């Protein structure tokens, strides 16, 4: 993950007991962010790689508190007609409960629109200790100073993206319903793999429909964290959590919630905390 200014650094504890140093502007600094997956949390040291969605060994967790087995990975709607209004909705959602990462996914959108969205939304995410992932475009992710990129099957491959982004930024890879693709991505250096779509979704056209068991098998055999994606709502999420997802990638399940995104985050927080 790229670093902030390092000025006025303070340490805070977020949900999942992630220790994050943030600058006065609220952005996580390059040596500190550790987003924790299924097995709990441990303190990040400056010698370790930063900016990773990570499933790590459990150490030194405060008495009476435990990390959730699964965390929320929020994705923007594909179009944002009023960027300022959405920034307000995003802030309210992030204030309502813990979110591990925000993926900015705008389609269709030109480079200027994407960069403008990152410029407006990234500070909102960083002020809440949330990592910012850009969909599809390693070049723009690096240019905009994002924390990482999410690669689809038609995008740049993981190894090439790592050459563009360097060792610090996160790389996630779509793997649909294929453990083979996921293993290839992990071996190439992906920081997380994403399986789905598990359920019908109006966010994008999908042809793959994996069985949730793929998450269980992945957890039993691989260390790289896994993200479940596609049609995830409060009603469909429990089966994916039970199957072993480290992260739930949710879009319409939050933004189209009948009581608003903040209420959706509250209810997802309750679900993931039980």
Short mmCIF file of C-alpha atoms in Angstrom, two decimals:
data_model
loop_
_atom_site.label_atom_id
_atom_site.label_comp_id
_atom_site.label_asym_id
_atom_site.label_seq_id
_atom_site.Cartn_x
_atom_site.Cartn_y
_atom_site.Cartn_z
CA UNK A 1 0.00 0.00 0.00
CA UNK A 2 1.28 3.44 -0.74
CA UNK A 3 2.06 5.62 2.20
CA UNK A 4 0.66 8.86 3.55
CA UNK A 5 2.62 11.83 4.76
CA UNK A 6 3.65 10.21 8.05
CA UNK A 7 2.99 13.53 9.80
CA UNK A 8 1.28 13.48 13.18
CA UNK A 9 1.00 9.71 13.27
CA UNK A 10 -1.24 8.13 15.88
CA UNK A 11 -2.32 4.54 16.42
CA UNK A 12 -5.94 3.41 16.58
CA UNK A 13 -7.61 0.04 16.88
CA UNK A 14 -10.26 -0.82 14.33
CA UNK A 15 -12.73 -3.67 14.18
CA UNK A 16 -10.96 -7.01 13.77
CA UNK A 17 -8.33 -5.51 16.10
CA UNK A 18 -6.29 -4.21 13.20
CA UNK A 19 -3.61 -1.77 14.32
CA UNK A 20 -3.50 1.12 11.90
CA UNK A 21 -1.36 4.21 11.97
CA UNK A 22 -3.08 7.15 10.36
CA UNK A 23 -1.75 10.52 9.38
CA UNK A 24 -3.44 13.77 10.33
CA UNK A 25 -5.34 13.51 7.05
CA UNK A 26 -6.69 10.15 8.23
CA UNK A 27 -4.93 7.98 5.65
CA UNK A 28 -3.38 4.66 6.77
CA UNK A 29 0.40 4.90 6.43
CA UNK A 30 2.43 2.54 4.32
CA UNK A 31 3.99 0.52 7.14
CA UNK A 32 0.91 -0.25 9.14
CA UNK A 33 -2.31 -1.37 7.51
CA UNK A 34 -3.21 -4.99 8.12
CA UNK A 35 -6.73 -6.09 7.25
CA UNK A 36 -7.48 -9.30 9.05
CA UNK A 37 -9.27 -12.36 7.78
CA UNK A 38 -10.64 -15.52 9.29
CA UNK A 39 -8.03 -16.54 11.83
CA UNK A 40 -7.90 -13.37 13.90
CA UNK A 41 -5.25 -10.69 14.11
CA UNK A 42 -1.74 -9.84 15.11
CA UNK A 43 0.22 -6.65 15.31
CA UNK A 44 1.85 -5.45 12.11
CA UNK A 45 5.58 -4.76 12.18
CA UNK A 46 7.30 -2.28 9.89
CA UNK A 47 9.44 -5.05 8.39
CA UNK A 48 6.42 -6.90 7.03
CA UNK A 49 4.72 -6.23 3.69
CA UNK A 50 1.89 -3.75 4.09
CA UNK A 51 -1.43 -3.19 2.37
CA UNK A 52 -2.57 -6.80 2.33
CA UNK A 53 -5.93 -8.41 2.85
CA UNK A 54 -4.53 -10.98 5.21
CA UNK A 55 -5.54 -14.14 7.02
CA UNK A 56 -2.89 -14.37 9.75
CA UNK A 57 -2.12 -16.21 12.95
CA UNK A 58 -3.88 -15.04 16.06
CA UNK A 59 -1.69 -13.31 18.63
CA UNK A 60 -2.05 -10.90 21.52
CA UNK A 61 -5.75 -10.21 21.15
CA UNK A 62 -7.24 -8.10 23.97
CA UNK A 63 -9.26 -10.01 26.54
CA UNK A 64 -12.99 -10.12 25.85
CA UNK A 65 -12.68 -9.13 22.19
CA UNK A 66 -12.46 -11.30 19.10
CA UNK A 67 -12.02 -10.65 15.42
CA UNK A 68 -14.92 -11.55 13.15
CA UNK A 69 -14.44 -14.64 11.01
CA UNK A 70 -15.52 -12.66 7.95
CA UNK A 71 -15.34 -8.98 7.06
CA UNK A 72 -17.15 -6.61 4.75
CA UNK A 73 -15.61 -5.51 1.45
CA UNK A 74 -17.74 -2.74 0.00
CA UNK A 75 -18.10 -2.05 -3.74
CA UNK A 76 -19.46 1.19 -5.18
CA UNK A 77 -22.44 1.20 -7.53
CA UNK A 78 -21.33 1.07 -11.20
CA UNK A 79 -22.47 4.64 -11.85
CA UNK A 80 -22.44 7.68 -9.58
CA UNK A 81 -24.63 10.46 -10.93
CA UNK A 82 -23.88 12.80 -8.01
CA UNK A 83 -20.41 12.16 -6.63
CA UNK A 84 -20.74 14.54 -3.69
CA UNK A 85 -24.06 13.04 -2.63
CA UNK A 86 -22.60 9.54 -2.82
CA UNK A 87 -19.59 10.64 -0.76
CA UNK A 88 -22.04 11.64 1.96
CA UNK A 89 -23.80 8.26 1.79
CA UNK A 90 -20.43 6.52 1.92
CA UNK A 91 -19.38 8.48 4.99
CA UNK A 92 -22.62 7.62 6.76
CA UNK A 93 -22.20 3.94 5.87
CA UNK A 94 -18.61 3.79 7.11
CA UNK A 95 -19.56 5.51 10.33
CA UNK A 96 -22.23 2.85 10.95
CA UNK A 97 -19.84 -0.09 11.27
CA UNK A 98 -16.54 -1.67 10.26
CA UNK A 99 -15.62 -2.11 6.61
CA UNK A 100 -12.29 -3.61 5.54
CA UNK A 101 -12.03 -2.20 2.02
CA UNK A 102 -13.81 -0.08 -0.55
CA UNK A 103 -13.57 -1.04 -4.21
CA UNK A 104 -14.24 1.83 -6.58
CA UNK A 105 -15.85 0.14 -9.58
CA UNK A 106 -17.31 2.47 -12.21
CA UNK A 107 -18.49 1.03 -15.54
CA UNK A 108 -18.59 2.44 -18.10
CA UNK A 109 -16.36 5.37 -17.18
CA UNK A 110 -13.45 7.23 -18.75
CA UNK A 111 -10.15 7.82 -16.97
CA UNK A 112 -11.05 11.35 -15.88
CA UNK A 113 -14.28 10.15 -14.26
CA UNK A 114 -12.49 7.34 -12.42
CA UNK A 115 -9.73 9.61 -11.16
CA UNK A 116 -12.25 12.21 -10.02
CA UNK A 117 -14.15 9.52 -8.11
CA UNK A 118 -10.98 8.32 -6.38
CA UNK A 119 -10.04 11.88 -5.50
CA UNK A 120 -13.44 12.44 -3.88
CA UNK A 121 -14.07 9.05 -2.26
CA UNK A 122 -10.64 7.86 -1.16
CA UNK A 123 -10.24 10.47 1.61
CA UNK A 124 -13.65 9.44 2.99
CA UNK A 125 -12.54 5.82 3.11
CA UNK A 126 -9.11 6.59 4.55
CA UNK A 127 -10.60 8.76 7.28
CA UNK A 128 -12.39 5.62 8.48
CA UNK A 129 -9.32 3.39 8.15
CA UNK A 130 -10.69 1.67 5.04
CA UNK A 131 -8.39 0.53 2.22
CA UNK A 132 -9.19 1.79 -1.29
CA UNK A 133 -9.12 -0.70 -4.17
CA UNK A 134 -9.61 0.35 -7.80
CA UNK A 135 -11.28 -2.04 -10.19
CA UNK A 136 -9.52 -3.20 -13.38
CA UNK A 137 -6.84 -0.53 -13.81
CA UNK A 138 -3.39 -0.97 -12.19
CA UNK A 139 -2.12 2.12 -14.01
CA UNK A 140 -4.84 4.37 -12.62
CA UNK A 141 -4.63 2.76 -9.19
CA UNK A 142 -0.97 3.69 -9.02
CA UNK A 143 -1.53 7.16 -10.48
CA UNK A 144 -4.33 7.93 -8.02
CA UNK A 145 -2.45 6.54 -5.00
CA UNK A 146 -4.93 3.77 -4.24
CA UNK A 147 -4.06 0.95 -1.87
CA UNK A 148 -4.55 -1.70 -4.51
CA UNK A 149 -6.33 -2.99 -7.58
CA UNK A 150 -8.85 -5.72 -8.32
CA UNK A 151 -8.26 -7.56 -11.58
CA UNK A 152 -10.95 -9.22 -13.67
CA UNK A 153 -10.24 -12.12 -16.00
CA UNK A 154 -10.00 -9.77 -18.99
CA UNK A 155 -7.60 -7.38 -17.27
CA UNK A 156 -3.83 -7.39 -16.87
CA UNK A 157 -2.53 -10.59 -15.29
CA UNK A 158 -1.34 -10.62 -11.69
CA UNK A 159 2.38 -10.86 -12.44
CA UNK A 160 2.25 -7.93 -14.87
CA UNK A 161 0.20 -5.88 -12.42
CA UNK A 162 2.75 -6.56 -9.69
CA UNK A 163 5.47 -5.18 -11.94
CA UNK A 164 3.42 -2.02 -12.42
CA UNK A 165 2.40 -1.59 -8.79
CA UNK A 166 5.47 -2.81 -6.93
CA UNK A 167 5.48 -4.97 -3.79
CA UNK A 168 3.41 -2.80 -1.46
CA UNK A 169 0.05 -2.40 -3.18
CA UNK A 170 -2.70 -5.00 -2.89
CA UNK A 171 -3.73 -7.10 -5.87
CA UNK A 172 -6.96 -9.08 -5.92
CA UNK A 173 -7.99 -11.44 -8.70
CA UNK A 174 -11.35 -12.64 -9.97
CA UNK A 175 -11.38 -16.43 -10.25
CA UNK A 176 -15.08 -17.12 -10.89
CA UNK A 177 -15.71 -20.78 -9.97
CA UNK A 178 -12.18 -22.09 -10.55
CA UNK A 179 -9.78 -23.20 -7.83
CA UNK A 180 -7.22 -23.69 -10.59
CA UNK A 181 -7.39 -20.02 -11.58
CA UNK A 182 -7.25 -19.06 -7.91
CA UNK A 183 -4.15 -21.15 -7.29
CA UNK A 184 -2.47 -19.62 -10.33
CA UNK A 185 -3.33 -16.13 -9.09
CA UNK A 186 -2.05 -16.87 -5.58
CA UNK A 187 1.18 -18.32 -6.95
CA UNK A 188 1.62 -15.22 -9.13
CA UNK A 189 1.40 -13.00 -6.07
CA UNK A 190 -2.26 -12.07 -5.63
CA UNK A 191 -3.07 -10.90 -2.11
CA UNK A 192 -6.60 -12.27 -2.30
CA UNK A 193 -8.73 -14.28 -4.70
CA UNK A 194 -12.41 -13.67 -5.41
CA UNK A 195 -14.95 -16.38 -6.17
CA UNK A 196 -18.40 -15.72 -7.62
CA UNK A 197 -20.97 -14.74 -8.55
CA UNK A 198 -22.58 -16.97 -5.93
CA UNK A 199 -26.05 -15.50 -6.52
CA UNK A 200 -27.81 -13.61 -9.32
CA UNK A 201 -26.80 -9.97 -9.41
CA UNK A 202 -27.94 -6.91 -11.31
CA UNK A 203 -24.56 -5.21 -10.88
CA UNK A 204 -22.97 -7.08 -13.79
CA UNK A 205 -23.66 -9.92 -16.18
CA UNK A 206 -22.44 -13.25 -14.79
CA UNK A 207 -22.17 -16.74 -16.22
CA UNK A 208 -20.34 -18.52 -13.40
CA UNK A 209 -22.19 -19.78 -10.33
CA UNK A 210 -19.81 -21.56 -7.92
CA UNK A 211 -21.01 -23.72 -5.06
CA UNK A 212 -20.18 -22.23 -1.63
CA UNK A 213 -18.15 -25.38 -0.97
CA UNK A 214 -15.36 -23.84 -3.04
CA UNK A 215 -14.75 -21.46 -0.13
CA UNK A 216 -14.50 -24.34 2.33
CA UNK A 217 -12.05 -26.26 0.18
CA UNK A 218 -9.98 -23.11 -0.36
CA UNK A 219 -9.80 -22.43 3.38
CA UNK A 220 -8.65 -25.98 4.03
CA UNK A 221 -5.89 -25.95 1.43
CA UNK A 222 -4.63 -22.39 0.84
CA UNK A 223 -3.37 -19.45 2.89
CA UNK A 224 -4.38 -16.64 0.51
CA UNK A 225 -7.61 -14.97 1.71
CA UNK A 226 -10.77 -15.48 -0.32
CA UNK A 227 -13.50 -12.98 -1.15
CA UNK A 228 -17.05 -14.06 -1.97
CA UNK A 229 -18.84 -11.88 -4.49
CA UNK A 230 -22.10 -11.69 -6.41
CA UNK A 231 -25.65 -11.05 -5.25
CA UNK A 232 -24.70 -10.95 -1.58
CA UNK A 233 -27.40 -9.60 0.72
CA UNK A 234 -28.26 -10.03 4.37
CA UNK A 235 -30.35 -13.01 3.34
CA UNK A 236 -27.73 -14.73 1.16
CA UNK A 237 -24.63 -13.92 3.23
CA UNK A 238 -24.91 -16.52 6.03
CA UNK A 239 -24.23 -19.53 3.80
CA UNK A 240 -21.04 -17.88 2.50
CA UNK A 241 -19.84 -16.97 5.97
CA UNK A 242 -20.47 -20.54 7.11
CA UNK A 243 -18.61 -21.88 4.08
CA UNK A 244 -15.48 -19.94 5.00
CA UNK A 245 -15.36 -16.63 3.14
CA UNK A 246 -12.80 -14.25 4.62
CA UNK A 247 -14.54 -11.26 3.05
CA UNK A 248 -17.98 -10.56 1.60
CA UNK A 249 -17.91 -8.21 -1.40
CA UNK A 250 -21.21 -6.34 -1.28
CA UNK A 251 -22.64 -3.63 -3.50
CA UNK A 252 -26.43 -3.47 -3.98
CA UNK A 253 -26.90 -5.35 -0.71
CA UNK A 254 -25.76 -2.13 0.99
CA UNK A 255 -26.54 0.69 -1.42
CA UNK A 256 -30.04 -0.57 -2.31
CA UNK A 257 -31.04 -1.56 1.22
CA UNK A 258 -34.62 -0.32 1.81
CA UNK A 259 -33.59 1.45 5.02
CA UNK A 260 -30.43 2.94 3.57
CA UNK A 261 -26.75 1.95 3.43
CA UNK A 262 -25.98 2.90 7.03
CA UNK A 263 -28.68 0.56 8.28
CA UNK A 264 -27.35 -2.17 5.99
CA UNK A 265 -23.88 -1.82 7.50
CA UNK A 266 -25.32 -2.07 11.00
CA UNK A 267 -27.12 -5.28 10.07
CA UNK A 268 -24.10 -6.77 8.29
CA UNK A 269 -21.99 -5.94 11.33
CA UNK A 270 -24.44 -7.80 13.54
CA UNK A 271 -24.46 -10.76 11.15
CA UNK A 272 -20.68 -10.99 10.93
CA UNK A 273 -20.24 -10.62 14.67
CA UNK A 274 -22.34 -13.63 15.63
#
